[in-house]
Coordinates of C-alpha atoms and ligand atoms in Angstrom, one line a residue:
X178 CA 0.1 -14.0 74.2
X179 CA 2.8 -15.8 75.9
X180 CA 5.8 -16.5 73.8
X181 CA 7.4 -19.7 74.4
X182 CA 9.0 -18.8 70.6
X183 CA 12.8 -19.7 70.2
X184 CA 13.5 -16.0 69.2
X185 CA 12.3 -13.4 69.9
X186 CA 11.7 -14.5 73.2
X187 CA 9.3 -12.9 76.3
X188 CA 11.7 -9.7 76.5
X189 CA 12.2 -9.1 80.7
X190 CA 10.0 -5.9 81.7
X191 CA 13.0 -4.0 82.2
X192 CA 14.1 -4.0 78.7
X193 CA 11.0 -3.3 77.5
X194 CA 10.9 0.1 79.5
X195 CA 14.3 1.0 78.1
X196 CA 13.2 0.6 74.7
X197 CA 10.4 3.0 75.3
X198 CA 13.0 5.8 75.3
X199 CA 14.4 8.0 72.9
X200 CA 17.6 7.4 71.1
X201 CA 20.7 9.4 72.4
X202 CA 23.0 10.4 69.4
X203 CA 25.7 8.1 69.6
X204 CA 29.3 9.5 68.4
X205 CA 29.8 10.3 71.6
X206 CA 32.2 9.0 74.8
X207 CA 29.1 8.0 77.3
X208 CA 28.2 5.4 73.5
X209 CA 31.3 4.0 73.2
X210 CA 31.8 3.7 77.1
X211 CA 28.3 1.3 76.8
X212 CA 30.6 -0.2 74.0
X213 CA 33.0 -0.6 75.7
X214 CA 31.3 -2.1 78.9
X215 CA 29.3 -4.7 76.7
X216 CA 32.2 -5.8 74.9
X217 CA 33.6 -7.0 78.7
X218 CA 30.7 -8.0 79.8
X219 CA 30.1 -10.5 77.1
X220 CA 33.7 -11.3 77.2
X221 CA 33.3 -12.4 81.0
X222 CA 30.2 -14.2 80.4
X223 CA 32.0 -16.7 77.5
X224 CA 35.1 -16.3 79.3
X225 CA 36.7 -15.0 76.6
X226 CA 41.1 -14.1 77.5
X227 CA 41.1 -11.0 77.8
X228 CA 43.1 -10.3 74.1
X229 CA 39.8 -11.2 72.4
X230 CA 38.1 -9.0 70.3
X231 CA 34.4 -8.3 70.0
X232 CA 32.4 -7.1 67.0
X233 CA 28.6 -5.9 67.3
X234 CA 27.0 -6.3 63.9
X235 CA 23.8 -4.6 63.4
X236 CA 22.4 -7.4 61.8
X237 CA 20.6 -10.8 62.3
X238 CA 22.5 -13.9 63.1
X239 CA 22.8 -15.5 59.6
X240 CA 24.9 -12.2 58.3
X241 CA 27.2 -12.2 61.8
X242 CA 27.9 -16.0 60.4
X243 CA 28.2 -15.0 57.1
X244 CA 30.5 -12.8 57.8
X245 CA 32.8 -14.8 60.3
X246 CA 33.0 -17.4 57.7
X247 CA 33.8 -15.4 54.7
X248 CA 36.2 -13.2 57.1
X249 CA 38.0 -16.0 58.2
X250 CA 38.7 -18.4 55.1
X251 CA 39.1 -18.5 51.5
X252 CA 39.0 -20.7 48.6
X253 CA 42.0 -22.0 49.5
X254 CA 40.6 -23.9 53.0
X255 CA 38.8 -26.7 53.7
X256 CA 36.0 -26.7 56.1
X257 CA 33.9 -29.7 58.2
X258 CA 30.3 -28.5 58.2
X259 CA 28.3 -30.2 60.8
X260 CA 24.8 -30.3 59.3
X261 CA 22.0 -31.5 61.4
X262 CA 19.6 -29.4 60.0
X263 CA 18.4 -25.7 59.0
X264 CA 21.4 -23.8 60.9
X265 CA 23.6 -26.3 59.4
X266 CA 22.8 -26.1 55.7
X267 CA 22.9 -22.4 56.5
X268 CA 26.7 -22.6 57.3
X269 CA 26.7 -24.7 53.7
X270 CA 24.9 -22.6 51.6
X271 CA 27.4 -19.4 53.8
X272 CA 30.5 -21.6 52.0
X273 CA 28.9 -22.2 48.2
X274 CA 27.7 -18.2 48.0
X275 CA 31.6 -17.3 49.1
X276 CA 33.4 -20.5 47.3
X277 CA 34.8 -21.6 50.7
X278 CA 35.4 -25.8 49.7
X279 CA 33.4 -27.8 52.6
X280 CA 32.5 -30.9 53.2
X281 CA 28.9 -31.6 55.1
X282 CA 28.8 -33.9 57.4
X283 CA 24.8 -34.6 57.5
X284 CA 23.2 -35.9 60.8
X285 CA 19.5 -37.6 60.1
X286 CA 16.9 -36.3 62.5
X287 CA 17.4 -37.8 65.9
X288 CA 21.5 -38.8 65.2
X289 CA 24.1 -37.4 67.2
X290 CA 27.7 -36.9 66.1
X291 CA 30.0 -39.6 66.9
X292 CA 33.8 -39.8 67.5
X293 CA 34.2 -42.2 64.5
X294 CA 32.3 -40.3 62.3
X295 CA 34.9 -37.0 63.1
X296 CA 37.8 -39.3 63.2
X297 CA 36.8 -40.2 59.3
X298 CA 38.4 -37.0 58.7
X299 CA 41.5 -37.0 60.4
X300 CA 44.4 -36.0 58.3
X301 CA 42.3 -35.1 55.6
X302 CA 43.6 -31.3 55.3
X303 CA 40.5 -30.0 57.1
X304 CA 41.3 -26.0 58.2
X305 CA 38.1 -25.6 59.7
X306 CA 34.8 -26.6 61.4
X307 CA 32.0 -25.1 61.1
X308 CA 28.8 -26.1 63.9
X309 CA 26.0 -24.9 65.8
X310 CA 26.4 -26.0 69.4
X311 CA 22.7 -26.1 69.6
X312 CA 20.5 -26.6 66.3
X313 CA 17.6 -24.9 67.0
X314 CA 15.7 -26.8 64.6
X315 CA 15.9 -29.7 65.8
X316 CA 16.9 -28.7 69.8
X317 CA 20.0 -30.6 69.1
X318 CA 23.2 -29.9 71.5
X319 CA 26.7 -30.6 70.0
X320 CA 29.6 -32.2 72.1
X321 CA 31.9 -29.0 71.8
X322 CA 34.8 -30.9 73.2
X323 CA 34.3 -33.3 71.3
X324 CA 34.9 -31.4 68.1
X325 CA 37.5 -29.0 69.6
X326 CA 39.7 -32.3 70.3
X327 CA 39.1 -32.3 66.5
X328 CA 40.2 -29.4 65.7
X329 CA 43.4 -29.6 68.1
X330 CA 44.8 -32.4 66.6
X331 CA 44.3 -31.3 63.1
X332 CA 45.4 -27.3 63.2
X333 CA 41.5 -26.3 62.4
X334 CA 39.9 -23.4 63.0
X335 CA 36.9 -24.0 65.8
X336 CA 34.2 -21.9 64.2
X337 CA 31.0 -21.9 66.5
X338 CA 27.3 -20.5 66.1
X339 CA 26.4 -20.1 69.7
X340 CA 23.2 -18.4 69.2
X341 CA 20.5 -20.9 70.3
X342 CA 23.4 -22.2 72.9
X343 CA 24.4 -18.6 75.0
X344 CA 22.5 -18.6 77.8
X345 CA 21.1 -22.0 77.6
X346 CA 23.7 -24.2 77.8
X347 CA 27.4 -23.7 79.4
X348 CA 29.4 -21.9 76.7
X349 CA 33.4 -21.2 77.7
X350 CA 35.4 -19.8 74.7
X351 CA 38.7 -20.8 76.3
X352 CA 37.7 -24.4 77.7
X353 CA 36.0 -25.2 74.9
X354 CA 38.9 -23.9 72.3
X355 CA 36.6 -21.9 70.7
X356 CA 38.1 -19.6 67.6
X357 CA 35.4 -17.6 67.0
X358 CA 32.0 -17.6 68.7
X359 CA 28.6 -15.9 67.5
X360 CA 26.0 -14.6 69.5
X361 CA 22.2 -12.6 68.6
X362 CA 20.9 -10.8 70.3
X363 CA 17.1 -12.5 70.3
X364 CA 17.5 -15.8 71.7
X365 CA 18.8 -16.1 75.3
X366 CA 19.3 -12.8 75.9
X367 CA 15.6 -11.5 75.2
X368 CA 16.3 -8.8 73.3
X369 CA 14.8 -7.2 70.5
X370 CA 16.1 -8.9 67.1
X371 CA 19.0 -6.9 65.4
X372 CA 22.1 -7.2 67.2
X373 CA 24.8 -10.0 66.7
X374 CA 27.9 -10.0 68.3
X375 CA 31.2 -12.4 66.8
X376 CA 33.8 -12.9 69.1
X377 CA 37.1 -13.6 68.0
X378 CA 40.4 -14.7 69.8
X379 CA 43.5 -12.6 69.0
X380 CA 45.1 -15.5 67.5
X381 CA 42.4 -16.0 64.9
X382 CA 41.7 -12.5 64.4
X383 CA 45.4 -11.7 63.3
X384 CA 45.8 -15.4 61.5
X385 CA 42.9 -15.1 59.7
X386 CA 40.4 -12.4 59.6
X387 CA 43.2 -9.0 60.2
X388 CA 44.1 -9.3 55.9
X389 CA 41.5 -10.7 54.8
X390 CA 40.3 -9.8 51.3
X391 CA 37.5 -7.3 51.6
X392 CA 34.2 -8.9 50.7
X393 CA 31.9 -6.8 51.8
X394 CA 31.6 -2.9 52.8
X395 CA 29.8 -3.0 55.5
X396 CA 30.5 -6.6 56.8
X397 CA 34.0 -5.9 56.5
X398 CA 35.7 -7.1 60.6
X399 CA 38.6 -4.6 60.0
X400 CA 37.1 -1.8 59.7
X401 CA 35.2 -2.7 62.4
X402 CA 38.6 -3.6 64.5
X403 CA 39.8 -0.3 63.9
X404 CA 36.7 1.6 64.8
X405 CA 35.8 -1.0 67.9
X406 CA 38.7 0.1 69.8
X407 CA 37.4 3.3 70.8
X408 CA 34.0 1.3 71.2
X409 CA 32.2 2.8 68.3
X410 CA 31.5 1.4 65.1
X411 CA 32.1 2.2 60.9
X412 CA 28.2 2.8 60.0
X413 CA 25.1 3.5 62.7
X414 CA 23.9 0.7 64.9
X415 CA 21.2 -0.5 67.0
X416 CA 21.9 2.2 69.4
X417 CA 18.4 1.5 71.2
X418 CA 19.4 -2.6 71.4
X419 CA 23.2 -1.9 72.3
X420 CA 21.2 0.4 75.3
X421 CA 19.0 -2.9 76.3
X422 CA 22.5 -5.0 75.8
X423 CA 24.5 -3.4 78.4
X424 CA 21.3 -3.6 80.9
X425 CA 20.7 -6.8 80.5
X426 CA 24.4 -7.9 80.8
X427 CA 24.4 -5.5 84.0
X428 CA 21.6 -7.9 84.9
X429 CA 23.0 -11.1 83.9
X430 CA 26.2 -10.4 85.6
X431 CA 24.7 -9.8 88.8
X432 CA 23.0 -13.1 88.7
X433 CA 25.5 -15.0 87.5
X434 CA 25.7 -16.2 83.9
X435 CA 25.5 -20.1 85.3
X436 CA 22.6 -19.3 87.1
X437 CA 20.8 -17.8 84.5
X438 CA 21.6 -21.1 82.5
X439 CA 20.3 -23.5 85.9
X440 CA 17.2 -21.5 85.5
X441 CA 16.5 -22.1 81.8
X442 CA 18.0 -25.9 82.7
X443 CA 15.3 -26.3 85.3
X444 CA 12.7 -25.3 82.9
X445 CA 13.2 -27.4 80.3
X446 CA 13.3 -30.5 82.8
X447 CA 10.5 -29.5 84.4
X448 CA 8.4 -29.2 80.7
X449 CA 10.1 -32.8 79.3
X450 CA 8.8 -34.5 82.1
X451 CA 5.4 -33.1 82.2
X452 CA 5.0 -33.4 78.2
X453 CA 6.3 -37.3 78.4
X454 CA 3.3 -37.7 81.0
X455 CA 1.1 -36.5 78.3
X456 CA 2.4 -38.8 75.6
X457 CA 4.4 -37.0 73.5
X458 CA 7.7 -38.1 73.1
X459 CA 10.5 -36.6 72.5
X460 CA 14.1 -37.1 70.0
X461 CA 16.8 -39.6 70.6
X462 CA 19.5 -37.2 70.5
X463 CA 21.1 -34.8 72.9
X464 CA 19.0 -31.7 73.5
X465 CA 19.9 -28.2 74.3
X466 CA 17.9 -26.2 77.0
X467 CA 17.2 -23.8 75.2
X468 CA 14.2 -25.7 73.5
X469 CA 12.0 -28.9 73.5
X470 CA 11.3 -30.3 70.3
X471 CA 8.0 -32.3 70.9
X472 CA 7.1 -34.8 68.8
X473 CA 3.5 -35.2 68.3
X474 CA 1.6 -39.0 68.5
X475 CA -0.7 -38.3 65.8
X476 CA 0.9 -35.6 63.6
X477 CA -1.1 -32.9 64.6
X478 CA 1.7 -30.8 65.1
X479 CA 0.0 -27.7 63.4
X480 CA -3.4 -28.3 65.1
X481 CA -2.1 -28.2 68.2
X482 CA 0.2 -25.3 67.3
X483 CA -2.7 -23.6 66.6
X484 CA -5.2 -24.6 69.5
X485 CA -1.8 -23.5 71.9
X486 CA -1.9 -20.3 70.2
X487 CA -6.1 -19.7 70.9
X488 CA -5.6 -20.1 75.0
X489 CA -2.8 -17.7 74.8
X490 CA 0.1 -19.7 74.3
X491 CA 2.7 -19.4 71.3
X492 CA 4.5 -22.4 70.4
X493 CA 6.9 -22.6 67.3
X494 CA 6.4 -24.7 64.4
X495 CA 8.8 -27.0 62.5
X496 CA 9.8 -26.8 58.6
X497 CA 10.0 -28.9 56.3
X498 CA 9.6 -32.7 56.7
X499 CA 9.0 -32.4 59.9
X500 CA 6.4 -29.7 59.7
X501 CA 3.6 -32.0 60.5
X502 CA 5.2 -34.3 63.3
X503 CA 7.0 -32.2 65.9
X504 CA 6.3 -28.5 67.1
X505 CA 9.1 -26.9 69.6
X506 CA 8.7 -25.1 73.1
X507 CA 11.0 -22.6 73.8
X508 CA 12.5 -21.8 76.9
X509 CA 14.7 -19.0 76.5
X510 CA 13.8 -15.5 77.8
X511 CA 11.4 -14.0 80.7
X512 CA 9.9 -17.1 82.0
X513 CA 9.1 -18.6 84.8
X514 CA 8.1 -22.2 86.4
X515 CA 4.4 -21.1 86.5
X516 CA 4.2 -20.4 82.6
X517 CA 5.4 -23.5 81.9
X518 CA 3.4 -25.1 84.5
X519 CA 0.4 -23.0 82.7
X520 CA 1.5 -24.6 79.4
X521 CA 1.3 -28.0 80.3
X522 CA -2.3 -27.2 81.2
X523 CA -2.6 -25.7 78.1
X524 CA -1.5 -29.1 76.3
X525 CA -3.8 -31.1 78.7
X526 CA -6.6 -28.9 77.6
X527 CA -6.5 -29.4 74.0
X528 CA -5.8 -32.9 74.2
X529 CA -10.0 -33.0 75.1
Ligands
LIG462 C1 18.3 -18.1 65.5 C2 19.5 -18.7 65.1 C3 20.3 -18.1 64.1 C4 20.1 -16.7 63.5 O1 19.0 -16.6 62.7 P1 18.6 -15.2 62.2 O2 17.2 -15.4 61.7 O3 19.5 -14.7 61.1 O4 18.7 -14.3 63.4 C5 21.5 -18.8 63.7 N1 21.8 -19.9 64.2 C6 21.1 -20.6 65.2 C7 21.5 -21.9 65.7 C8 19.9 -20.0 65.6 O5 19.1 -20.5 66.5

């Protein structure tokens, strides 16, 4: 089967090999040396300065934005939660479970954020904003400067789920005034799910997250601060995925993190202009690479998720109301031009 899944993703063969091996114990220098080295390495691929800190959570995505949410504000903020869809109620449901006040600004399928519909809440006491740069639901892309101009002008916090964006689409901490990014470790870097990394800058980190109330044992950033700067970490982690980390960011540098994006960029050109020829059309709005939400003609989107999945190909599926109407390609991970050329064949094939 070949996985054209939003995450987990094709994993490269060379982190598959790695993760044939045995464990190494792990309070040891060599571990917190491969700390160590992924915490720079991710650093330099965000461009991160050079003050900020890194946190590995052994964990999916939702708890590394769980706890850079609850880490970094209180009942006493006010947060701007772009909600265009799953990722972004997430961040909302995140603020009711910790009693952080918020106010959602909801995007209907296919409508992209607007300068007037931010400006609204200029002046309005708004600490922070909450988005995902790319809603994977929906393959939606975010104008981070956009929002960051926001957030300049009105003192707020620039709180951003990166993890359908890294490694899709350009992502600069320090361009894009980024407060605290969040990363997984199954999307764009093909890895086995598990891992999450937050970044922080050393502004936010002492401003906001340093004192923070604990709320959690383990989720607790402090301890892991404390622990972090000897490159270990409070409780065990994904040793075997921190392992598969450091290679792939060994790999990744050597490439180049843009081209790795161009790569991804060119693959999702090269499947939007085949699946158009086909007649499937795609959303209004602005799309990520990582993904292609296709919308399907006759609302098949299951039949033909299924009849994708019987040659060999698997697609993703939607939720919710749109479950029936659109199914999503992704193209984040070991792929190459020929798969998705193979694909499109695929879609041709079961359009008989
Ligand atoms: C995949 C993803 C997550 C993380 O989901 P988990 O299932 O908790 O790993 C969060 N945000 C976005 C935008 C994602 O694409």
């Amino acid at each position: 089967m070949k996985l054209f899944s939003i995450g987990p993703v094709e994993m490269h063969p060379y982190t598959k090999r790695l993760g044939s091996e045995s464990i190494p114990y792990f309070r040891t220098e060599e571990f917190s040396q491969t700390v160590l080295g992924c915490a720079t390495m991710l650093s330099a691929c965000v461009n991160a300065q050079d003050d900020a800190r890194v946190f590995l959570l052994t964990a999916s995505g939702t708890a590394a934005m769980e706890t850079a949410v609850a880490s970094a504000f209180t009942p006493g903020d006010r947060v701007l939660v772009m909600n265009a869809g799953t990722f972004g109620k997430r961040f909302c449901d995140i603020c009711d479970v910790h009693a952080i006040p918020y106010v959602s600004v909801d995007l209907a399928f296919g409508e992209s954020l607007t300068e007037e519909r931010l400006a609204a809440y200029d002046g309005k006491g708004i600490t922070g904003v909450l988005v995902n740069l790319t809603e994977t639901s929906t393959g939606l892309m975010f104008d981070a400067p956009m929002i960051a101009d926001f957030c300049r002008r009105n003192g707020a916090l620039f709180v951003v789920d990166a993890i359908g964006a890294f490694l899709a689409d350009a992502l600069d901490i320090s361009a894009m005034g980024i407060d605290i990014g969040i990363v997984s470790s199954q999307k764009g870097l093909a890895l086995p799910p598990g891992l999450s990394m937050i970044t922080t800058t050393d502004k936010a980190y002492r401003d906001r997250i340093a004192h923070a109330p604990r709320k959690s044992l383990y989720f607790h950033l402090p301890d892991y601060e404390a622990d972090g700067r000897r490159g270990q970490t409070p409780y065990t982690p994904c040793v075997g995925i921190i392992l598969q980390l450091e290679q792939r960011l060994q790999h990744i540098q050597e490439e180049g993190p843009d081209a790795v994006i161009a790569h991804t960029a060119a693959l999702a050109r090269q499947f939007r202009k085949g699946i158009l020829e086909l007649g499937y059309t795609l959303p209004p709005h602005p799309l990520s690479n990582a993904l292609t939400p296709v919308l399907c003609p006759k609302n098949d989107a299951p039949a033909r998720i299924r009849a994708l999945c019987a040659l060999g190909y698997q697609t993703t599926p939607c939720g919710g109301s749109l479950s029936e109407s659109m199914l999503r390609v992704g193209h984040l991970g070991c792929l190459t031009a020929k798969d998705h050329a193979d694909l499109l064949e695929a879609f041709l094939q079961i359009e008989a």
